[in-house]
Coordinates of C-alpha atoms in Angstrom, one line a residue:
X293 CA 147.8 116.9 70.2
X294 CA 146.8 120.3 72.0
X295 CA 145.1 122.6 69.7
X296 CA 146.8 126.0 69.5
X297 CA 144.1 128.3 71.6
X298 CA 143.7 131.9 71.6
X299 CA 143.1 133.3 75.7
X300 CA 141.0 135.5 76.3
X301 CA 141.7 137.8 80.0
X302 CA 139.4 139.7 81.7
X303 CA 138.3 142.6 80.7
X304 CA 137.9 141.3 77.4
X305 CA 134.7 141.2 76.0
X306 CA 132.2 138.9 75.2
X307 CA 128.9 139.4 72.6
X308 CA 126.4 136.9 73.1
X309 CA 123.7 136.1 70.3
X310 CA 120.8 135.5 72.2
X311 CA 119.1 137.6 75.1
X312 CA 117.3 135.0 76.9
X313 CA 117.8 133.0 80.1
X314 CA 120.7 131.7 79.2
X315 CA 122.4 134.2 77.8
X316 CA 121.6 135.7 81.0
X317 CA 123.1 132.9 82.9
X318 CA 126.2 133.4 80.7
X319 CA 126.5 137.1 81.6
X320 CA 126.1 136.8 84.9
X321 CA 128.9 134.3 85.6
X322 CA 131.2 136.2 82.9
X323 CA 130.4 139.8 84.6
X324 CA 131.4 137.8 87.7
X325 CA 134.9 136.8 86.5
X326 CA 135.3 140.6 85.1
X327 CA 134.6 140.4 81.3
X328 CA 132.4 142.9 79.6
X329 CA 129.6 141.7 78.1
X330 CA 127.7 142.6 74.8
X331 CA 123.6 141.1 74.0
X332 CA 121.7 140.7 70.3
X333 CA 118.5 140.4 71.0
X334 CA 115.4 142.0 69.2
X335 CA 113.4 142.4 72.4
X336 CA 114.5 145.2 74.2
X337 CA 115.7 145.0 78.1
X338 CA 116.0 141.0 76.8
X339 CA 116.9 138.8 80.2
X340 CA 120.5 139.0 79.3
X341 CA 120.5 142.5 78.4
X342 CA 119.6 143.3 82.1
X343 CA 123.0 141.9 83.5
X344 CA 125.2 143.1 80.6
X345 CA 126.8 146.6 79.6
X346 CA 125.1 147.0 76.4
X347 CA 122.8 145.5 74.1
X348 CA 122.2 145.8 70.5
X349 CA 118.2 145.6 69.5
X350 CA 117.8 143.9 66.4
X351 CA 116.8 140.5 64.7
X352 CA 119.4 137.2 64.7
X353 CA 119.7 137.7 61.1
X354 CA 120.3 140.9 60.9
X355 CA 123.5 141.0 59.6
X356 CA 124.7 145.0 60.2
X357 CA 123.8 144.8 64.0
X358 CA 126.1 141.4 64.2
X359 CA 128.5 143.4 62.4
X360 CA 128.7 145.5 65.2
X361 CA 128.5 143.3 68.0
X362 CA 131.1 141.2 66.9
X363 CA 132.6 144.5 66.2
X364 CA 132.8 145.8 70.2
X365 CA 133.6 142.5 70.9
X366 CA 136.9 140.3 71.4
X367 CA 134.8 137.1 70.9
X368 CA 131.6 135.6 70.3
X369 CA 129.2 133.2 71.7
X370 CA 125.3 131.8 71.3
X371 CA 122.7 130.4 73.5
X372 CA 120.5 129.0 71.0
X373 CA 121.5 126.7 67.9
X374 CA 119.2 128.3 65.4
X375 CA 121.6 130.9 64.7
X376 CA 122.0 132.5 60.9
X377 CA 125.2 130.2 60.0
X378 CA 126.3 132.0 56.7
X379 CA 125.9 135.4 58.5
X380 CA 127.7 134.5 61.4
X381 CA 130.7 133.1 59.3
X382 CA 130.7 136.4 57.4
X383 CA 131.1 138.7 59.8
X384 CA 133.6 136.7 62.1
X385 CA 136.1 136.8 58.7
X386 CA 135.2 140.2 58.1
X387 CA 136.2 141.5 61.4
X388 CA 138.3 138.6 62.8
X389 CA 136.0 138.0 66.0
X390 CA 136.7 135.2 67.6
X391 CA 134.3 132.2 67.4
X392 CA 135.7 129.6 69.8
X393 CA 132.7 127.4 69.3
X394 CA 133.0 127.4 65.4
X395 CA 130.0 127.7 63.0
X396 CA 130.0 123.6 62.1
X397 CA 129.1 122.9 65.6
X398 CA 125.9 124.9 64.5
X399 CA 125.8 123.1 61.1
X400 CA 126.1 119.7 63.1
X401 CA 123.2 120.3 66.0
X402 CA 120.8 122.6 63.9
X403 CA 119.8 120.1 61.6
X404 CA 118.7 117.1 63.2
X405 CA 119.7 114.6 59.9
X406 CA 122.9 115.9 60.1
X407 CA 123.2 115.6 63.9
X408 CA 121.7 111.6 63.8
X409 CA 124.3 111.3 61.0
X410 CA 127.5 112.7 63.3
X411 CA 126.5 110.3 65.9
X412 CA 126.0 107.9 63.8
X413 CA 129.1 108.1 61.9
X414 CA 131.2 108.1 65.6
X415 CA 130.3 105.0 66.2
X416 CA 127.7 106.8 69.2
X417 CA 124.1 105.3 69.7
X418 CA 120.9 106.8 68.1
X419 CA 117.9 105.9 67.1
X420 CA 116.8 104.0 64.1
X421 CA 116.0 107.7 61.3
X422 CA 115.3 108.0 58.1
X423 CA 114.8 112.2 56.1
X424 CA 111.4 112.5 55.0
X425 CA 111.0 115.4 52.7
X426 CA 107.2 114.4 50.8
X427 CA 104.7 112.3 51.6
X428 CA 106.3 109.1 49.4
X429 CA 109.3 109.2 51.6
X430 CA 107.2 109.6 54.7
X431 CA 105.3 106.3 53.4
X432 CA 109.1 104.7 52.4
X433 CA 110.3 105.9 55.6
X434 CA 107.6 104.1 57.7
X435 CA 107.8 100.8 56.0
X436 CA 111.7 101.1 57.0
X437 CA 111.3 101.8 60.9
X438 CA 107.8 100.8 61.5
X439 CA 105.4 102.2 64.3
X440 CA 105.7 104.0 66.7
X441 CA 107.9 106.8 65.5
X442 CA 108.1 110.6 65.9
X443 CA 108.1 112.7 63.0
X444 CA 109.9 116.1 63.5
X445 CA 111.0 118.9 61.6
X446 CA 114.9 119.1 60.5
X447 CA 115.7 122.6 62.2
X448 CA 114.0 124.7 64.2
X449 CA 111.2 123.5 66.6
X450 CA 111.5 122.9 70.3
X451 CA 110.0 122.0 73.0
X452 CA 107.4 119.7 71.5
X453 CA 106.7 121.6 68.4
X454 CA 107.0 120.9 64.7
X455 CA 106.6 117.3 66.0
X456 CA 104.1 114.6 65.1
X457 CA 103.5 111.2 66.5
X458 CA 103.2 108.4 64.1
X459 CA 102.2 105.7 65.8
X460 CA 99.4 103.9 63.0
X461 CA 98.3 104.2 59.3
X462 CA 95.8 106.6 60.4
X463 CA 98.5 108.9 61.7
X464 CA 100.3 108.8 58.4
X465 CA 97.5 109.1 56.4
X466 CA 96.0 112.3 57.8
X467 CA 99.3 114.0 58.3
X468 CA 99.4 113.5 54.1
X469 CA 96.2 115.0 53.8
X470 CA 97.3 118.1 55.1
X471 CA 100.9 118.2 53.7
X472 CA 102.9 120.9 55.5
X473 CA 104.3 123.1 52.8
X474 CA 107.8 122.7 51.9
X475 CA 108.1 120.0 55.2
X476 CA 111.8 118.2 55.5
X477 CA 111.8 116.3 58.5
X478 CA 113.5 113.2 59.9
X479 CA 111.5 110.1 61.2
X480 CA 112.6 108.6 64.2
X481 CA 112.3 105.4 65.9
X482 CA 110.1 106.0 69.0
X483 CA 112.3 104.7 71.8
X484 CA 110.7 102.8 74.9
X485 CA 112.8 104.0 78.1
X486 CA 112.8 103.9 81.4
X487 CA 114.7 107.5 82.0
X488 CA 115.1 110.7 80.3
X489 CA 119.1 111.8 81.3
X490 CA 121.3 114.3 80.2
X491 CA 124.8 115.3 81.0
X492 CA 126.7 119.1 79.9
X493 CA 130.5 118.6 78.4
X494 CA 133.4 120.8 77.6
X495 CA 136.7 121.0 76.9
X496 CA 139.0 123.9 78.7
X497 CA 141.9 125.5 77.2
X498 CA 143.8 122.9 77.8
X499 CA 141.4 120.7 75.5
X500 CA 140.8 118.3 78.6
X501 CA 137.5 116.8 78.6
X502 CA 135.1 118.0 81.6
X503 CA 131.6 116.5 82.4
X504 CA 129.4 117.4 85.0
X505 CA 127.0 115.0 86.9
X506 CA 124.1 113.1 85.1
X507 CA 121.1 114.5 85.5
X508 CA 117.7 112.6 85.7
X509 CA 115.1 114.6 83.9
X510 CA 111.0 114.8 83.7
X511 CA 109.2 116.2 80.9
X512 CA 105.4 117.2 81.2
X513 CA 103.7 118.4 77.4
X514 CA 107.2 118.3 76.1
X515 CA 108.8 120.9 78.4
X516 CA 111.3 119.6 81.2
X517 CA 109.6 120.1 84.4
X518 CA 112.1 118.8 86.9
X519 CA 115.9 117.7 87.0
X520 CA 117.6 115.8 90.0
X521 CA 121.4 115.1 90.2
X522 CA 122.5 112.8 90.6
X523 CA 120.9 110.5 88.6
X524 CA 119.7 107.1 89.8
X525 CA 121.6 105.2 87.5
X526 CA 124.4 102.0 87.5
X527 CA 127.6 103.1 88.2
X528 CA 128.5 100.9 84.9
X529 CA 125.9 103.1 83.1
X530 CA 127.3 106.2 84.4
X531 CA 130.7 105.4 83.3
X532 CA 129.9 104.4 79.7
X533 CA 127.7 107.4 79.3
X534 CA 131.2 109.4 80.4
X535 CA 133.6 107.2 78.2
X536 CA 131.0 108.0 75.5
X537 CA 130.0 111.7 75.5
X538 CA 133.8 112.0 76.1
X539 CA 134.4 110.8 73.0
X540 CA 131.6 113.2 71.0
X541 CA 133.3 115.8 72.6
X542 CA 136.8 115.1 70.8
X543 CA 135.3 114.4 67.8
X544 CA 133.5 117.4 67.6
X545 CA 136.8 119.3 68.9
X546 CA 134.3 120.7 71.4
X547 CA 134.5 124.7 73.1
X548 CA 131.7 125.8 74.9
X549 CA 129.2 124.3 76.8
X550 CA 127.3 121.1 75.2
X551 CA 124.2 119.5 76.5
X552 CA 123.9 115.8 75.4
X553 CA 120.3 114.4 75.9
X554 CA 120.2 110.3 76.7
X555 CA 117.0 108.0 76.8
X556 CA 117.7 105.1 79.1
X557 CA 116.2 101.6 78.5
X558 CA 115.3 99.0 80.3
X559 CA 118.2 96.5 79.5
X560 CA 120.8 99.4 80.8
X561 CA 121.3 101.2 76.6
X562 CA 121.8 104.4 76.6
X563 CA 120.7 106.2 73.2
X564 CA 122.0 109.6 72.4
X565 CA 118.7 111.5 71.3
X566 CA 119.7 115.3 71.0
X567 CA 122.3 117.6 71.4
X568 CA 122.3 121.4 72.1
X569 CA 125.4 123.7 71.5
X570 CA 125.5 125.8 74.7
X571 CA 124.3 124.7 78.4
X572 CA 121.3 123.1 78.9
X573 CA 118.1 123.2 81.1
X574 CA 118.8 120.6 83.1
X575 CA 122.4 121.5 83.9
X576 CA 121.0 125.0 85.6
X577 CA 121.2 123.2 89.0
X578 CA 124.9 123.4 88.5
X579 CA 124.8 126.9 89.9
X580 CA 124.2 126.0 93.6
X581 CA 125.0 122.3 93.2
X582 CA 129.0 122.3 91.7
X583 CA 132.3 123.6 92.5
X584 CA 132.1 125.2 88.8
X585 CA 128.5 125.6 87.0
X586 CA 127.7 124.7 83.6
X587 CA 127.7 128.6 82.5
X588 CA 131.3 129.4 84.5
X589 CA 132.4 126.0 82.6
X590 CA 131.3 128.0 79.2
X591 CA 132.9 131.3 79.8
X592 CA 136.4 129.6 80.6
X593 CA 136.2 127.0 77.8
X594 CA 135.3 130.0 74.9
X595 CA 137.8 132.0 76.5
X596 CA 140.8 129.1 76.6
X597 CA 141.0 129.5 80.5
X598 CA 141.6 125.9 82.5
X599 CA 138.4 124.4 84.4
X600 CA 138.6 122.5 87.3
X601 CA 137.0 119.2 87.5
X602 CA 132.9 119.3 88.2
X603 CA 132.3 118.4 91.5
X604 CA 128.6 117.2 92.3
X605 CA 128.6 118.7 96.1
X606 CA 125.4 117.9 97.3
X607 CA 121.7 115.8 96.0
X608 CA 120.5 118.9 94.1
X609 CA 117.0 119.7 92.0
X610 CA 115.4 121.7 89.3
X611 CA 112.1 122.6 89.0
X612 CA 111.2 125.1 86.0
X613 CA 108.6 127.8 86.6
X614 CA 106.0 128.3 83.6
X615 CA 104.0 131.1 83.2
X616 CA 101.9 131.2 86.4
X617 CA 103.9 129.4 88.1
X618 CA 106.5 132.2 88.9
X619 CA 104.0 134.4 90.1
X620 CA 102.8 131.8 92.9
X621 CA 107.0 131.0 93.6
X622 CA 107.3 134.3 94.1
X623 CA 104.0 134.9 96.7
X624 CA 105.9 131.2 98.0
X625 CA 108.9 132.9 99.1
X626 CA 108.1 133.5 102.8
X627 CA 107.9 129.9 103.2
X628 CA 111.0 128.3 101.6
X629 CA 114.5 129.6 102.5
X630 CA 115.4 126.4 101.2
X631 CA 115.2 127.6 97.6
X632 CA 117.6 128.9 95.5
X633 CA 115.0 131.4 93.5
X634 CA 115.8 132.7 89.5
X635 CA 113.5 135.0 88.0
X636 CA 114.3 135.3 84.1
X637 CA 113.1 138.9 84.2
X638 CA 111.1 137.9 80.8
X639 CA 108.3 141.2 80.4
X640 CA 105.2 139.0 79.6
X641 CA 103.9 135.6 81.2
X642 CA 102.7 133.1 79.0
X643 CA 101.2 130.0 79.7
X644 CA 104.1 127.3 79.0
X645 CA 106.8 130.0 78.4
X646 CA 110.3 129.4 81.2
X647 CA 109.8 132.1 83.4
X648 CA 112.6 131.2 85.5
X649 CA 113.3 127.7 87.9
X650 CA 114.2 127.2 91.4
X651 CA 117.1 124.6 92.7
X652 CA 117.5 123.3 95.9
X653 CA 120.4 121.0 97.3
X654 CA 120.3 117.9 100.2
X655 CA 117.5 115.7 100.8
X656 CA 115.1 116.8 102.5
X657 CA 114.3 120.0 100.4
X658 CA 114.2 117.7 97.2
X659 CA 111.4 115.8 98.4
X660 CA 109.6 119.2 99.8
X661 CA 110.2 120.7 95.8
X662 CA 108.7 117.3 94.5
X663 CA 105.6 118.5 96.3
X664 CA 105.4 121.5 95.8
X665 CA 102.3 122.5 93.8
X666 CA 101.4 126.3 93.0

């Protein structure tokens, strides 16, 4: 049965919470379609802020300044699950901004017990897990799952940290010595794969499911380091990750953007490892590589505007830049017309912070970006 769906024209206006890359991303492809677009960020001239028409400088949590975004707003959006839940809830009844996305979506993918849980409870692969919140459960939890497994934190953390491998007594043992105070975490089954793939879903204002190609990923230190559509994957494979993820997205009565990381084994299983509530990393080559990109996808689905089919159009890759390495891509330039360049406009460089990424489509200037060293 349709859901009834409130539509949102251009020149509406969208707040986002969130100034960073991809807030930015949104901005851009909403400014593009003619919608005005509103930032809350707490670092001034954030990435997004620099595309939008306004931005309000304050903290996540601040709950007057999202008052009065959602205020100058017709609806509202994030680009980060870590958002303040109860605050956002407030202020959306308090001034009846829209929230296509819904705060249990947030509830769902910002705590990863209750995220292993959903999937869990939908009949969708995970993982064996078991909540560790003291060092008796941690001990409980271990005799349960066994070695190797991955302790991380519930909420928050990302990109490798609040995470610690378990993989012997000794690991155990020495993360009990020095108890993290107040530590609730979930232990996970460390899963032996072959492939790190992930794959972006929505549903449009028609509530019809949409997927964009799989993407193949590669991690260095935690971080994703490259993507390449399509994946190199069974067609079998790809069709049950589709038939899957299609179902998460009905049960979740999905708006917006969702990113849906996979680990691929060895026997062809594909386990669900996280989700993310708003596009993904490894979905940014959508911009050059698709008939509709992941954040265009977003700005129609929040807004209850149809989405045409994803098309995969050409072989395409993603390479992030990280800290230094922007500076060199940039100096690079002269030499690759091939490349499809984003610089995130972030004020400071920081060893392992995104910087921005470059994509490239066909071939030939996939295995030249392989190479590429700066």
């Amino acid at each position: 049965m349709t859901e009834m769906r409130s539509i949102f024209f251009p020149p509406a206006t969208i707040g986002i919470i969130g100034g960073g890359q991809l807030g930015q991303m949104m901005a851009l492809s909403a400014k593009a379609m003619g919608y005005h677009v509103g930032v809350l960020d707490p670092t001034p001239d954030a990435p997004a802020a620099q595309v939008s028409d306004f931005q309000i400088t304050a903290a996540y949590d601040d709950q007057k300044a999202l008052t009065k975004l959602a205020e100058k707003s017709d609806l509202l959006t994030y680009e980060f699950e870590n958002v303040d839940q109860t605050a956002l809830a407030a202020v959306a009844k308090a001034t009846g901004t829209a929230v296509p996305q819904g705060v249990a979506l947030l509830d769902i993918t910002s705590n990863r017990l209750n995220e292993k849980n959903f999937l869990r409870d939908h009949g969708l692969p995970t993982t064996a897990f078991a909540a560790v919140a003291s060092p008796a459960e941690l001990r409980k939890a271990v005799e349960e799952i066994g070695f190797p497994g991955i302790l991380k934190t519930i909420s928050g953390g990302y990109d490798g940290h609040g995470q610690w491998d378990m993989n012997s007594q000794q690991d155990v043992d020495q993360l009990i010595e020095k108890w993290p105070d107040k530590l609730t975490a979930i232990l996970e089954k460390r899963v032996n794969f072959v492939k790190e793939i992930s794959i972006m879903v929505t549903r449009d204002g028609q509530d019809q499911v949409k997927l964009w190609p799989v993407t193949e990923n590669l991690h260095q230190h935690h971080i994703l380091h490259f993507s390449l559509a399509p994946a190199d994957i069974k067609p079998e494979v790809r069709q049950s990750i589709r038939e899957k993820v299609t179902h998460l997205a009905q049960e979740l009565h999905l708006y917006g953007v969702l990113g849906v990381e996979m680990f691929l084994t060895a026997d062809d299983r594909v386990i669900i490892n996280e989700l993310a509530p708003r596009p993904h990393n490894s979905g940014h080559l959508t911009i050059e590589a698709c008939n509709v990109s992941q954040f265009e996808g977003h700005i129609r689905s929040i807004c209850g505007l149809p989405i045409a089919d994803p098309i995969l159009q050409s072989p395409a890759a993603m390479r992030n830049l990280l800290g230094n390495d922007l500076l060199a891509a940039r100096q690079d330039l002269l030499k690759h017309p091939e490349w499809h360049f984003h610089d995130y406009g972030k004020a400071e460089v920081r060893p392992g912070r995104k910087m921005g990424h470059i994509t490239v489509v066909g071939s030939d200037a996939i295995k030249e970006l392989k190479g590429w060293r700066p």
